[in-house]
Every structure is written in structure tokens, then in C-alpha cells.
């Protein structure tokens, strides 16, 4: 492949997926300022074990803000580093999707991020790749902040425990414009007040049916959680980012989360 051919391919480039730890900020700015600006930019942010890692500077956030044509997906691994937050909540650079992988704790940093992106965020995805579900700590603070995101259309929760009251509350807050609301039935547990001795107990089939009926009414369409047999044996999170595939019909032996 000749250099000229590579340049021609780069000019046609409209979608880019990068690992923040493997590229320089200057390179990203060059793509943003290119003749044919990116339509979609996916940034993988690794938070765990990288206290001294480089994170986006204010300069880049302002650069992204000026590029209204580029839709941005932020993929967080393990947690949200304070430096990942844009310098001012008034910035509305077009982050359309948050994907949180192995993030078991939601702190004030993420609430601030939701507030900053409340006018443009459309997709929220929570995925824990461990075999067993885990509780998403401070989830009440998370949903209170998420309610500000009036344009949320897609919510996917796999691998994090949720109680029925939270599932109903989310449906109420975003109905009827919520297009996709995917929750695994293995992630639904009894309300804590009902089950103080065993916080991991799953609800019965009868309770699950009542929940499905309630959520269906709130969403004004038929809804039910994803059955265990529909889930893949493992989730491959290093595949191409494709929202159409991600939010398409979930079938057996197909990956659910395209992250």
C-alpha cells in the first residue's frame, strides 16, 4: 500500500475508535480539524491502575466542543477519573453515548459528567463482564442524575443487579421515548426491604410477570427482560462499535453488547 493510497483512505475516514492510552492528544486534534471531519469518535478510557495516566485536557474538550458534527462515545473501564470530566458543565460537545464496563461504583464525578452531557446523551450502557452480577453502588444518585438526560433513547444493563422499583422508576422517567430498554432477568433481585437476609435473591416468575406488565404500561409497548438463555456465554467487548447492531434484535448466540 503506497503512502498516497493511505492518505486517500485517511481523507475518507469518518469513524475512528481509539484507546486513549495509545494515542496522543495532538493526533486526535488533527483528525478533528481534518478536511473531512469525523462523524463518529469512540474513545476508550482506562481508569483502573492508571492514577498517573494522561487524561483529556481542557484544550481537547474545547476542541471537541467546536466540532459539533462529530458524535462522541466515551467508553469507561473500571471507573470515572476526575480529569475525564469536561472543565465546565456549559460545554455541550456531542457525546451521545456512555459505556461503563466493570464500573461498580458511581461517584460524584459521573453525576457531573451526566449533567454536562444531559442535552446530547442518547445511550447509556452498563456492563459487568464477571460471571456473577454485582451491585452498582450509589445507583440512586446515578438515576437521579440520569433523569436530567431528557434525550436518552437506549438503556442497556447487563451484569448489574437492579430491584423492581428501580426498573419501574427508570421506565417512568424516560417513557415513552425510550426506544430500547434491555435488562437481563438474571440481574433482577428482590427489593431490599423484602429480603434483608439475602440481597441476591431473584424475584419469582410471578413477580417478574407483574414487573413486565407494569413496565409495558409505562413504555406503552410490550416489554420483558432478556432471558438467561438469550444471553451469550461471554461478551466480546473488543469488537467494532456499531449502534445498529448493538440495539438490534437480540438473538441466541449473538453478542448483546457491541462494546
mmCIF file of C-alpha atoms in Angstrom:
data_model
loop_
_atom_site.group_PDB
_atom_site.id
_atom_site.type_symbol
_atom_site.label_atom_id
_atom_site.label_comp_id
_atom_site.label_asym_id
_atom_site.label_seq_id
_atom_site.Cartn_x
_atom_site.Cartn_y
_atom_site.Cartn_z
ATOM 1 C CA UNK A 1 0.000 0.000 0.000
ATOM 2 C CA UNK A 2 1.513 3.299 -1.095
ATOM 3 C CA UNK A 3 1.656 6.442 1.011
ATOM 4 C CA UNK A 4 -0.694 8.225 -1.398
ATOM 5 C CA UNK A 5 -3.213 5.392 -1.035
ATOM 6 C CA UNK A 6 -3.024 5.657 2.755
ATOM 7 C CA UNK A 7 -3.607 9.410 2.565
ATOM 8 C CA UNK A 8 -6.662 8.877 0.365
ATOM 9 C CA UNK A 9 -8.064 6.406 2.875
ATOM 10 C CA UNK A 10 -7.461 8.840 5.726
ATOM 11 C CA UNK A 11 -9.315 11.591 3.865
ATOM 12 C CA UNK A 12 -12.339 9.309 3.564
ATOM 13 C CA UNK A 13 -12.175 8.319 7.236
ATOM 14 C CA UNK A 14 -15.373 9.300 9.070
ATOM 15 C CA UNK A 15 -15.302 6.950 12.059
ATOM 16 C CA UNK A 16 -12.440 6.344 14.478
ATOM 17 C CA UNK A 17 -12.062 4.124 17.556
ATOM 18 C CA UNK A 18 -9.065 4.841 19.772
ATOM 19 C CA UNK A 19 -7.538 3.701 23.049
ATOM 20 C CA UNK A 20 -6.696 6.884 24.925
ATOM 21 C CA UNK A 21 -3.557 5.304 26.408
ATOM 22 C CA UNK A 22 -2.151 4.549 22.951
ATOM 23 C CA UNK A 23 -2.539 7.880 21.130
ATOM 24 C CA UNK A 24 -1.548 11.489 21.635
ATOM 25 C CA UNK A 25 -3.954 14.353 22.118
ATOM 26 C CA UNK A 26 -2.353 16.157 19.196
ATOM 27 C CA UNK A 27 -3.263 13.276 16.873
ATOM 28 C CA UNK A 28 -6.933 13.464 17.890
ATOM 29 C CA UNK A 29 -6.967 17.213 17.272
ATOM 30 C CA UNK A 30 -5.574 16.636 13.787
ATOM 31 C CA UNK A 31 -8.464 14.305 12.988
ATOM 32 C CA UNK A 32 -10.974 16.813 14.348
ATOM 33 C CA UNK A 33 -9.512 19.583 12.190
ATOM 34 C CA UNK A 34 -9.175 17.449 9.053
ATOM 35 C CA UNK A 35 -10.765 18.411 5.719
ATOM 36 C CA UNK A 36 -13.345 15.639 6.113
ATOM 37 C CA UNK A 37 -14.168 15.790 9.838
ATOM 38 C CA UNK A 38 -15.020 12.631 11.718
ATOM 39 C CA UNK A 39 -18.684 11.750 12.034
ATOM 40 C CA UNK A 40 -18.086 9.382 14.924
ATOM 41 C CA UNK A 41 -15.306 9.157 17.513
ATOM 42 C CA UNK A 42 -15.134 6.348 20.103
ATOM 43 C CA UNK A 43 -12.683 6.922 22.964
ATOM 44 C CA UNK A 44 -11.734 4.082 25.341
ATOM 45 C CA UNK A 45 -10.833 5.469 28.763
ATOM 46 C CA UNK A 46 -8.947 3.120 31.107
ATOM 47 C CA UNK A 47 -9.288 4.272 34.701
ATOM 48 C CA UNK A 48 -8.079 1.420 36.899
ATOM 49 C CA UNK A 49 -4.388 1.273 37.800
ATOM 50 C CA UNK A 50 -3.630 4.488 35.948
ATOM 51 C CA UNK A 51 -3.544 7.204 38.584
ATOM 52 C CA UNK A 52 -0.703 8.900 36.729
ATOM 53 C CA UNK A 53 -2.152 8.254 33.289
ATOM 54 C CA UNK A 54 -2.776 11.106 30.895
ATOM 55 C CA UNK A 55 -6.386 12.171 30.523
ATOM 56 C CA UNK A 56 -8.021 14.656 28.154
ATOM 57 C CA UNK A 57 -7.036 18.259 28.821
ATOM 58 C CA UNK A 58 -9.307 21.293 28.781
ATOM 59 C CA UNK A 59 -7.822 22.166 25.410
ATOM 60 C CA UNK A 60 -9.144 18.973 23.829
ATOM 61 C CA UNK A 61 -12.601 19.333 25.402
ATOM 62 C CA UNK A 62 -12.894 22.825 23.906
ATOM 63 C CA UNK A 63 -11.694 21.459 20.578
ATOM 64 C CA UNK A 64 -14.392 18.790 20.705
ATOM 65 C CA UNK A 65 -16.994 21.392 21.595
ATOM 66 C CA UNK A 66 -16.177 23.334 18.433
ATOM 67 C CA UNK A 67 -16.678 20.214 16.309
ATOM 68 C CA UNK A 68 -20.452 19.858 16.519
ATOM 69 C CA UNK A 69 -20.512 17.381 13.618
ATOM 70 C CA UNK A 70 -18.552 14.692 15.476
ATOM 71 C CA UNK A 71 -20.597 12.315 17.638
ATOM 72 C CA UNK A 72 -18.556 11.028 20.548
ATOM 73 C CA UNK A 73 -18.844 7.798 22.525
ATOM 74 C CA UNK A 74 -16.953 7.568 25.826
ATOM 75 C CA UNK A 75 -16.159 4.032 26.996
ATOM 76 C CA UNK A 76 -15.150 3.915 30.664
ATOM 77 C CA UNK A 77 -13.317 0.936 32.088
ATOM 78 C CA UNK A 78 -13.485 0.433 35.868
ATOM 79 C CA UNK A 79 -14.312 3.997 36.867
ATOM 80 C CA UNK A 80 -14.541 7.691 36.077
ATOM 81 C CA UNK A 81 -11.368 9.700 36.633
ATOM 82 C CA UNK A 82 -11.948 13.355 37.665
ATOM 83 C CA UNK A 83 -9.809 14.584 34.749
ATOM 84 C CA UNK A 84 -12.186 12.895 32.324
ATOM 85 C CA UNK A 85 -14.843 15.437 33.204
ATOM 86 C CA UNK A 86 -15.106 18.414 30.904
ATOM 87 C CA UNK A 87 -13.971 21.687 32.546
ATOM 88 C CA UNK A 88 -17.381 23.322 32.528
ATOM 89 C CA UNK A 89 -20.906 21.947 32.585
ATOM 90 C CA UNK A 90 -21.852 24.551 29.987
ATOM 91 C CA UNK A 91 -19.906 22.595 27.349
ATOM 92 C CA UNK A 92 -22.230 20.577 25.140
ATOM 93 C CA UNK A 93 -19.787 18.713 22.931
ATOM 94 C CA UNK A 94 -21.807 15.948 21.264
ATOM 95 C CA UNK A 95 -21.220 12.920 23.478
ATOM 96 C CA UNK A 96 -24.113 10.663 22.504
ATOM 97 C CA UNK A 97 -23.147 7.501 24.369
ATOM 98 C CA UNK A 98 -21.673 6.462 27.722
ATOM 99 C CA UNK A 99 -20.494 2.868 28.108
ATOM 100 C CA UNK A 100 -19.400 1.814 31.584
ATOM 101 C CA UNK A 101 -17.559 -1.514 31.796
ATOM 102 C CA UNK A 102 -16.728 -3.094 35.168
ATOM 103 C CA UNK A 103 -17.758 0.137 36.897
ATOM 104 C CA UNK A 104 -19.261 -0.997 40.190
ATOM 105 C CA UNK A 105 -19.193 2.390 41.874
ATOM 106 C CA UNK A 106 -20.786 5.615 40.665
ATOM 107 C CA UNK A 107 -19.477 8.743 42.350
ATOM 108 C CA UNK A 108 -19.968 12.492 42.048
ATOM 109 C CA UNK A 109 -17.652 12.595 39.036
ATOM 110 C CA UNK A 110 -20.078 10.613 36.923
ATOM 111 C CA UNK A 111 -23.037 12.661 38.116
ATOM 112 C CA UNK A 112 -21.172 15.768 36.949
ATOM 113 C CA UNK A 113 -20.497 14.105 33.606
ATOM 114 C CA UNK A 114 -24.187 13.294 33.157
ATOM 115 C CA UNK A 115 -25.076 16.895 33.925
ATOM 116 C CA UNK A 116 -22.561 18.111 31.345
ATOM 117 C CA UNK A 117 -23.982 15.803 28.666
ATOM 118 C CA UNK A 118 -27.656 15.993 29.617
ATOM 119 C CA UNK A 119 -28.678 17.709 26.366
ATOM 120 C CA UNK A 120 -26.914 15.361 23.953
ATOM 121 C CA UNK A 121 -26.634 11.938 25.636
ATOM 122 C CA UNK A 122 -28.810 9.300 23.957
ATOM 123 C CA UNK A 123 -27.327 5.963 25.045
ATOM 124 C CA UNK A 124 -26.304 4.585 28.431
ATOM 125 C CA UNK A 125 -24.765 1.123 28.708
ATOM 126 C CA UNK A 126 -23.664 -0.641 31.895
ATOM 127 C CA UNK A 127 -21.838 -3.942 31.568
ATOM 128 C CA UNK A 128 -20.037 -6.119 34.092
ATOM 129 C CA UNK A 129 -18.092 -8.923 32.427
ATOM 130 C CA UNK A 130 -17.812 -11.029 35.576
ATOM 131 C CA UNK A 131 -19.741 -14.279 35.683
ATOM 132 C CA UNK A 132 -21.846 -13.080 38.617
ATOM 133 C CA UNK A 133 -23.854 -9.879 38.796
ATOM 134 C CA UNK A 134 -22.693 -7.100 41.078
ATOM 135 C CA UNK A 135 -24.477 -4.179 42.683
ATOM 136 C CA UNK A 136 -23.940 -0.777 41.125
ATOM 137 C CA UNK A 137 -23.190 1.247 44.251
ATOM 138 C CA UNK A 138 -24.767 4.685 44.591
ATOM 139 C CA UNK A 139 -27.249 3.739 41.880
ATOM 140 C CA UNK A 140 -29.891 6.085 43.323
ATOM 141 C CA UNK A 141 -27.593 9.058 42.722
ATOM 142 C CA UNK A 142 -26.952 7.720 39.225
ATOM 143 C CA UNK A 143 -30.627 7.526 38.243
ATOM 144 C CA UNK A 144 -31.375 10.928 39.784
ATOM 145 C CA UNK A 145 -28.693 12.430 37.546
ATOM 146 C CA UNK A 146 -29.764 10.371 34.532
ATOM 147 C CA UNK A 147 -33.303 11.753 34.719
ATOM 148 C CA UNK A 148 -31.840 15.092 33.599
ATOM 149 C CA UNK A 149 -30.887 13.459 30.279
ATOM 150 C CA UNK A 150 -34.217 14.006 28.549
ATOM 151 C CA UNK A 151 -32.937 12.687 25.214
ATOM 152 C CA UNK A 152 -31.950 9.221 26.463
ATOM 153 C CA UNK A 153 -33.299 6.669 23.995
ATOM 154 C CA UNK A 154 -31.380 3.497 24.847
ATOM 155 C CA UNK A 155 -30.521 1.957 28.216
ATOM 156 C CA UNK A 156 -28.739 -1.408 28.459
ATOM 157 C CA UNK A 157 -27.918 -3.013 31.817
ATOM 158 C CA UNK A 158 -26.121 -6.369 31.853
ATOM 159 C CA UNK A 159 -24.302 -7.768 34.872
ATOM 160 C CA UNK A 160 -25.540 -5.272 37.476
ATOM 161 C CA UNK A 161 -28.269 -6.048 39.996
ATOM 162 C CA UNK A 162 -31.426 -3.942 39.917
ATOM 163 C CA UNK A 163 -34.507 -4.067 42.109
ATOM 164 C CA UNK A 164 -38.004 -3.875 40.562
ATOM 165 C CA UNK A 165 -38.704 -0.409 41.958
ATOM 166 C CA UNK A 166 -35.621 0.990 40.183
ATOM 167 C CA UNK A 167 -36.614 -0.679 36.909
ATOM 168 C CA UNK A 168 -40.091 0.853 37.158
ATOM 169 C CA UNK A 169 -38.658 4.273 38.059
ATOM 170 C CA UNK A 170 -36.358 4.298 35.022
ATOM 171 C CA UNK A 171 -39.234 3.322 32.735
ATOM 172 C CA UNK A 172 -41.416 6.070 34.222
ATOM 173 C CA UNK A 173 -38.725 8.729 33.822
ATOM 174 C CA UNK A 174 -37.984 8.032 30.170
ATOM 175 C CA UNK A 175 -41.267 6.696 28.791
ATOM 176 C CA UNK A 176 -42.496 6.729 26.115
ATOM 177 C CA UNK A 177 -39.492 7.932 24.063
ATOM 178 C CA UNK A 178 -37.204 5.162 25.411
ATOM 179 C CA UNK A 179 -36.606 3.030 22.312
ATOM 180 C CA UNK A 180 -34.551 0.210 23.824
ATOM 181 C CA UNK A 181 -34.607 -0.834 27.473
ATOM 182 C CA UNK A 182 -32.575 -4.030 27.813
ATOM 183 C CA UNK A 183 -32.154 -5.693 31.208
ATOM 184 C CA UNK A 184 -31.188 -9.314 31.856
ATOM 185 C CA UNK A 185 -33.685 -11.190 34.025
ATOM 186 C CA UNK A 186 -30.759 -12.649 35.992
ATOM 187 C CA UNK A 187 -29.973 -9.097 37.155
ATOM 188 C CA UNK A 188 -33.367 -8.500 38.783
ATOM 189 C CA UNK A 189 -33.483 -9.124 42.544
ATOM 190 C CA UNK A 190 -35.955 -8.622 45.337
ATOM 191 C CA UNK A 191 -36.341 -5.214 46.945
ATOM 192 C CA UNK A 192 -34.048 -4.930 49.959
ATOM 193 C CA UNK A 193 -36.982 -4.413 52.331
ATOM 194 C CA UNK A 194 -38.440 -7.725 51.189
ATOM 195 C CA UNK A 195 -35.221 -9.643 51.575
ATOM 196 C CA UNK A 196 -32.831 -8.327 54.185
ATOM 197 C CA UNK A 197 -31.169 -11.704 54.749
ATOM 198 C CA UNK A 198 -30.352 -12.439 51.122
ATOM 199 C CA UNK A 199 -29.846 -9.381 48.948
ATOM 200 C CA UNK A 200 -29.036 -11.551 45.925
ATOM 201 C CA UNK A 201 -32.350 -13.446 45.812
ATOM 202 C CA UNK A 202 -34.038 -13.289 42.424
ATOM 203 C CA UNK A 203 -37.719 -12.487 42.116
ATOM 204 C CA UNK A 204 -40.180 -15.242 41.281
ATOM 205 C CA UNK A 205 -41.637 -15.836 37.820
ATOM 206 C CA UNK A 206 -44.937 -14.379 39.049
ATOM 207 C CA UNK A 207 -43.230 -11.197 40.284
ATOM 208 C CA UNK A 208 -41.300 -10.998 37.021
ATOM 209 C CA UNK A 209 -44.552 -11.186 35.056
ATOM 210 C CA UNK A 210 -46.066 -8.362 37.139
ATOM 211 C CA UNK A 211 -42.936 -6.259 36.606
ATOM 212 C CA UNK A 212 -43.032 -6.858 32.845
ATOM 213 C CA UNK A 213 -46.687 -5.827 32.767
ATOM 214 C CA UNK A 214 -46.024 -2.631 34.748
ATOM 215 C CA UNK A 215 -43.071 -1.594 32.589
ATOM 216 C CA UNK A 216 -45.021 -2.394 29.409
ATOM 217 C CA UNK A 217 -47.756 0.008 30.502
ATOM 218 C CA UNK A 218 -45.242 2.752 31.275
ATOM 219 C CA UNK A 219 -43.445 2.323 27.933
ATOM 220 C CA UNK A 220 -46.755 1.909 26.080
ATOM 221 C CA UNK A 221 -45.476 -1.231 24.361
ATOM 222 C CA UNK A 222 -44.736 -4.848 25.200
ATOM 223 C CA UNK A 223 -41.615 -5.219 27.324
ATOM 224 C CA UNK A 224 -39.877 -8.099 29.038
ATOM 225 C CA UNK A 225 -36.359 -8.646 30.381
ATOM 226 C CA UNK A 226 -33.800 -10.663 28.456
ATOM 227 C CA UNK A 227 -33.977 -14.354 29.321
ATOM 228 C CA UNK A 228 -30.860 -16.144 30.504
ATOM 229 C CA UNK A 229 -30.903 -18.480 27.512
ATOM 230 C CA UNK A 230 -30.741 -15.446 25.201
ATOM 231 C CA UNK A 231 -27.510 -14.208 26.728
ATOM 232 C CA UNK A 232 -24.186 -15.162 25.131
ATOM 233 C CA UNK A 233 -21.773 -17.320 27.113
ATOM 234 C CA UNK A 234 -19.300 -14.483 27.015
ATOM 235 C CA UNK A 235 -19.374 -10.878 25.919
ATOM 236 C CA UNK A 236 -16.730 -9.777 23.455
ATOM 237 C CA UNK A 237 -16.061 -6.117 24.159
ATOM 238 C CA UNK A 238 -13.200 -5.626 21.700
ATOM 239 C CA UNK A 239 -15.339 -5.668 18.574
ATOM 240 C CA UNK A 240 -16.334 -2.822 16.326
ATOM 241 C CA UNK A 241 -18.659 -0.192 17.753
ATOM 242 C CA UNK A 242 -21.954 -0.358 15.876
ATOM 243 C CA UNK A 243 -25.097 1.009 17.497
ATOM 244 C CA UNK A 244 -27.404 -0.541 14.925
ATOM 245 C CA UNK A 245 -26.045 -3.967 15.794
ATOM 246 C CA UNK A 246 -25.942 -3.201 19.489
ATOM 247 C CA UNK A 247 -29.583 -2.225 19.719
ATOM 248 C CA UNK A 248 -30.861 -4.690 17.138
ATOM 249 C CA UNK A 249 -32.920 -7.786 17.843
ATOM 250 C CA UNK A 250 -31.227 -9.945 20.444
ATOM 251 C CA UNK A 251 -30.983 -13.498 19.196
ATOM 252 C CA UNK A 252 -29.419 -16.613 20.628
ATOM 253 C CA UNK A 253 -25.663 -16.922 20.030
ATOM 254 C CA UNK A 254 -25.403 -13.254 19.095
ATOM 255 C CA UNK A 255 -23.488 -10.768 21.194
ATOM 256 C CA UNK A 256 -25.736 -8.399 23.129
ATOM 257 C CA UNK A 257 -23.283 -5.622 23.838
ATOM 258 C CA UNK A 258 -21.232 -4.369 20.952
ATOM 259 C CA UNK A 259 -18.609 -2.615 23.018
#
